[in-house]
PDB file of C-alpha atoms in Angstrom:
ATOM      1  CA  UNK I   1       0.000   0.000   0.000  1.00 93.00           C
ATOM      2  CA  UNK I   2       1.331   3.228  -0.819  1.00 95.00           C
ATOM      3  CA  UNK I   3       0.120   7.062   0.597  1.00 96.00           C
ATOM      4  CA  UNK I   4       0.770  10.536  -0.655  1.00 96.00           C
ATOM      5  CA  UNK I   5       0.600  13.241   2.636  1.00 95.00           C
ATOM      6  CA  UNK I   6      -0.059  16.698   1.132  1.00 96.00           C
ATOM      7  CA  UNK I   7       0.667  19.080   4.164  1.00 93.00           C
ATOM      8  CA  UNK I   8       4.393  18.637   6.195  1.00 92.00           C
ATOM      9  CA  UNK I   9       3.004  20.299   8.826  1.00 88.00           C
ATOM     10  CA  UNK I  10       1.855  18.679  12.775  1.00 85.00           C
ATOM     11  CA  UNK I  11      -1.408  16.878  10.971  1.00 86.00           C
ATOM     12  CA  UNK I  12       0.268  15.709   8.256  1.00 91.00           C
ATOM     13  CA  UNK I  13       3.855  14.859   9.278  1.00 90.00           C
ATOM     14  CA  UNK I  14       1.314  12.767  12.033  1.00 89.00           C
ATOM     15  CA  UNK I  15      -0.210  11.078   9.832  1.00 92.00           C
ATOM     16  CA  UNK I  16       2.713  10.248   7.442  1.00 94.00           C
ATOM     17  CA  UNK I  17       4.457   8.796  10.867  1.00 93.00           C
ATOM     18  CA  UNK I  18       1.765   6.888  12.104  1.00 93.00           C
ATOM     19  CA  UNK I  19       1.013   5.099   7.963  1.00 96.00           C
ATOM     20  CA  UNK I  20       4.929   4.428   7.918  1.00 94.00           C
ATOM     21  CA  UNK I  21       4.884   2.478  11.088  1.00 93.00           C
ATOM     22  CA  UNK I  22       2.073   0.514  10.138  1.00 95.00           C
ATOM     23  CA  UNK I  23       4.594  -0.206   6.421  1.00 96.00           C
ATOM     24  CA  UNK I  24       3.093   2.167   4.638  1.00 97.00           C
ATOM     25  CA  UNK I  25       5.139   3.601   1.968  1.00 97.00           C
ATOM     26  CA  UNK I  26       4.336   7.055   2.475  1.00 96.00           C
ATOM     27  CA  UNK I  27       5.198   9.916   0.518  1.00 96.00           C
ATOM     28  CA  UNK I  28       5.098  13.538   1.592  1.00 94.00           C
ATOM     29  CA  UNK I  29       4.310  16.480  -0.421  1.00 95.00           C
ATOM     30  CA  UNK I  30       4.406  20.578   0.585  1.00 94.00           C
ATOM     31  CA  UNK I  31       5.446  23.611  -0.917  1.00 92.00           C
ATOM     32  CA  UNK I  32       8.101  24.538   1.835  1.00 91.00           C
ATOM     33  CA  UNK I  33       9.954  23.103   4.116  1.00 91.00           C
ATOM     34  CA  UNK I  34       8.654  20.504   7.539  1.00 89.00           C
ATOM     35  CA  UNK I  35       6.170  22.461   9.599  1.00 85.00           C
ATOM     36  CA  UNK I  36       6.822  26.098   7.492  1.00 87.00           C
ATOM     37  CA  UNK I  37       3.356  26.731   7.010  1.00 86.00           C
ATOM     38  CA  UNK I  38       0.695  26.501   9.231  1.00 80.00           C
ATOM     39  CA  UNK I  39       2.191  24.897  12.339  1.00 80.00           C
ATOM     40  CA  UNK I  40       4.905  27.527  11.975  1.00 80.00           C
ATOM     41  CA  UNK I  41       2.203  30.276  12.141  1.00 78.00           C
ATOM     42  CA  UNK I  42       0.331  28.943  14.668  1.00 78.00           C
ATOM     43  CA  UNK I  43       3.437  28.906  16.965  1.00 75.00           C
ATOM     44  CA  UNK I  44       3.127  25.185  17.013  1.00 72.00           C
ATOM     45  CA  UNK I  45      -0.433  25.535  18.707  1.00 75.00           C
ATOM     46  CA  UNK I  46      -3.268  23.188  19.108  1.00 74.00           C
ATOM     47  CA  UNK I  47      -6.306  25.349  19.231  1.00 73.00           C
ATOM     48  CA  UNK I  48      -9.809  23.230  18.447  1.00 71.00           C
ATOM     49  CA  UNK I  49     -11.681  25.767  20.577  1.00 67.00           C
ATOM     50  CA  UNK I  50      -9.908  29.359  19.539  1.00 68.00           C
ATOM     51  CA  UNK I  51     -12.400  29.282  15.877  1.00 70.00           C
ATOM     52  CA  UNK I  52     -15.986  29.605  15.471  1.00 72.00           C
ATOM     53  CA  UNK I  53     -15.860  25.897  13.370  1.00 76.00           C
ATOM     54  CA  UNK I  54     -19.296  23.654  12.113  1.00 83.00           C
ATOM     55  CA  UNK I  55     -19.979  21.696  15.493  1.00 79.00           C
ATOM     56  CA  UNK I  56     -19.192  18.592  13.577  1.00 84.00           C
ATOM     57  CA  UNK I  57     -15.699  19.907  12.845  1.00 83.00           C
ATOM     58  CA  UNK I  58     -15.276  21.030  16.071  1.00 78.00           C
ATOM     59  CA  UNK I  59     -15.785  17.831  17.898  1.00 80.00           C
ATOM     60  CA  UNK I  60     -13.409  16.216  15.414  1.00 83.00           C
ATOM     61  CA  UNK I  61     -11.008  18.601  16.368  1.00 80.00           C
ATOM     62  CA  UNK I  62     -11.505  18.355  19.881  1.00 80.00           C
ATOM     63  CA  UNK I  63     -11.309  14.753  19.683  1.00 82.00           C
ATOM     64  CA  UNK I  64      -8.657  14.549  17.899  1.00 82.00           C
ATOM     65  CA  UNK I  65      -6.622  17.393  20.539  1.00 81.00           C
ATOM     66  CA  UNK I  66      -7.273  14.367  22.939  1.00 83.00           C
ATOM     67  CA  UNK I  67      -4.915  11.997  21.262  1.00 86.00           C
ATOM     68  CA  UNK I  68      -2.435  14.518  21.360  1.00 85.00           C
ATOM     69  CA  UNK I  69      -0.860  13.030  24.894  1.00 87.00           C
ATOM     70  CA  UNK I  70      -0.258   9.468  23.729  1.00 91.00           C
ATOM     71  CA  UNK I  71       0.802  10.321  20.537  1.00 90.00           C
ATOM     72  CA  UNK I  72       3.522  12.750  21.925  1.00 88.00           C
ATOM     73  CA  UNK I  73       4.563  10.009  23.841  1.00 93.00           C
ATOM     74  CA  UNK I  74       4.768   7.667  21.351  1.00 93.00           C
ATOM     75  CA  UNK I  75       7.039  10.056  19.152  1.00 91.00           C
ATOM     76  CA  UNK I  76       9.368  10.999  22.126  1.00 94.00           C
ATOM     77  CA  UNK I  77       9.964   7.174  22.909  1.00 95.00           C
ATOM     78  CA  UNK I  78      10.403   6.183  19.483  1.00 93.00           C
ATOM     79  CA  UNK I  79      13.002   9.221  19.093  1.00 93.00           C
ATOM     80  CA  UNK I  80      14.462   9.348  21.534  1.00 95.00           C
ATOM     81  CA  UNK I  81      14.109  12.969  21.510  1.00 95.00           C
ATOM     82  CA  UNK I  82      11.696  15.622  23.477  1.00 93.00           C
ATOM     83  CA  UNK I  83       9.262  17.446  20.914  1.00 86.00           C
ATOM     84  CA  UNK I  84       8.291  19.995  23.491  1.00 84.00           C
ATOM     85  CA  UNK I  85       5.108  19.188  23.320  1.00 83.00           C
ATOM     86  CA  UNK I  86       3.295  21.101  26.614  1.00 83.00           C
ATOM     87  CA  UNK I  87      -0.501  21.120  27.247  1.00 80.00           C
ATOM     88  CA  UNK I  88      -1.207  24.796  28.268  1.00 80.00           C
ATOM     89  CA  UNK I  89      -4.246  26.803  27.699  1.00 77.00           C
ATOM     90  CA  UNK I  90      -5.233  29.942  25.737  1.00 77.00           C
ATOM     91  CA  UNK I  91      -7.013  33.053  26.761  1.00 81.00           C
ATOM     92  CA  UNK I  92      -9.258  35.178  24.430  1.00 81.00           C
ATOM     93  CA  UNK I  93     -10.109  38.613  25.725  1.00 85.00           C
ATOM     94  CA  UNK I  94     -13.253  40.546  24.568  1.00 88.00           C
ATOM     95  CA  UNK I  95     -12.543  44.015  23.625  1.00 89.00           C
ATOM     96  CA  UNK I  96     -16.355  45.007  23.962  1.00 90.00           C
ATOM     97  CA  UNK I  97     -19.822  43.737  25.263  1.00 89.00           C
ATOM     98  CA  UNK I  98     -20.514  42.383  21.939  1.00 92.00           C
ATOM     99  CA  UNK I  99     -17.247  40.064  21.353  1.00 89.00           C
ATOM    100  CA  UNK I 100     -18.139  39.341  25.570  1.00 89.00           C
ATOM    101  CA  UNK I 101     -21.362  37.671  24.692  1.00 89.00           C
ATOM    102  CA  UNK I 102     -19.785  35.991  21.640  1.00 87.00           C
ATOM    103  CA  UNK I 103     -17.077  34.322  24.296  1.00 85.00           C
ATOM    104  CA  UNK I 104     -19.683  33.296  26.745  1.00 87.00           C
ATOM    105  CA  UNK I 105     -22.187  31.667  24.038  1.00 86.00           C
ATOM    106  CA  UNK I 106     -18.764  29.839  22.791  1.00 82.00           C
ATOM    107  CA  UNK I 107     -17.823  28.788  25.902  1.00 83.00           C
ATOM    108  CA  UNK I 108     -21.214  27.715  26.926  1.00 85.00           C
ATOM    109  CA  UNK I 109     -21.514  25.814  23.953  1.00 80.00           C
ATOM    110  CA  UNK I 110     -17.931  23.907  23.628  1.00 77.00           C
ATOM    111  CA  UNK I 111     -18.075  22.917  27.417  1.00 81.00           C
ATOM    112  CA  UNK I 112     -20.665  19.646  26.373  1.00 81.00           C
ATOM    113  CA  UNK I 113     -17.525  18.890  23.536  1.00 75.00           C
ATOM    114  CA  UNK I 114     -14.824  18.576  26.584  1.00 75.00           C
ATOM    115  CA  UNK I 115     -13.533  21.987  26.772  1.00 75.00           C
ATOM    116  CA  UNK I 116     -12.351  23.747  29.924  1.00 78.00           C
ATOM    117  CA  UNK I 117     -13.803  27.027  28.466  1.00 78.00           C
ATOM    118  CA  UNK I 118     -14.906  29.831  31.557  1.00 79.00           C
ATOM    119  CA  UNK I 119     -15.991  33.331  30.426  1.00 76.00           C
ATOM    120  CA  UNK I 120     -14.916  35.391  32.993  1.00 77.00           C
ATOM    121  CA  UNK I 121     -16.659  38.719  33.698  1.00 74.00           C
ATOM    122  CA  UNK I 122     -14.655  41.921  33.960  1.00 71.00           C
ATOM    123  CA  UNK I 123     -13.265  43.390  37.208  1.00 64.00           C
TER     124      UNK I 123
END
């Protein structure tokens, strides 16, 4: 079985790791160099809850931010080497009332999905 990977970025370079391990000849394909492109502009980041994102998407994404852990682990003992992977979280800060009410419904709404999401009033 053979795969082509478009993307050399975390998702891709992922999945490309996990299909060779299993002895699939996988082949990967991006217009710049190993995590250049998205990864690189997201500082590396694993955001599912930072986007407004179809629920359906969402939950994939959440889901899949739940592998994350193992997956690290996997990588680190197979490399020998520390990826620096850390689970942290992210703050979003309203700037007005309306953007306020758009974090709370958010966070009201990804909580059921697994998310540790609090809107926090102002001081």
């Amino acid at each position: 079985m053979r795969a082509a990977i478009v993307g050399a970025g975390a998702g891709g370079l992922s999945v490309a790791w996990s299909l060779a391990r299993a002895g699939v000849e996988t082949h990967m394909f991006d217009a710049g160099a190993a995590g250049a492109g998205a990864t690189w502009a997201s500082a590396g980041m694993l955001t599912p809850w930072q986007y407004e994102r179809p629920e359906a998407l969402q939950r994939a994404c959440a889901e899949a931010l739940l592998l994350w852990p193992a997956f690290h682990e996997k990588v680190e003992a197979a490399s020998g080497h520390d990826i620096g992977y850390a689970a942290q979280g992210a703050i979003r800060i309203a700037a007005n009332d309306i953007e306020a009410q758009i974090l709370k419904n958010r966070a009201a709404r990804l909580q059921p999905m697994g998310a540790r999401a609090t809107a926090l009033d102002p001081m």
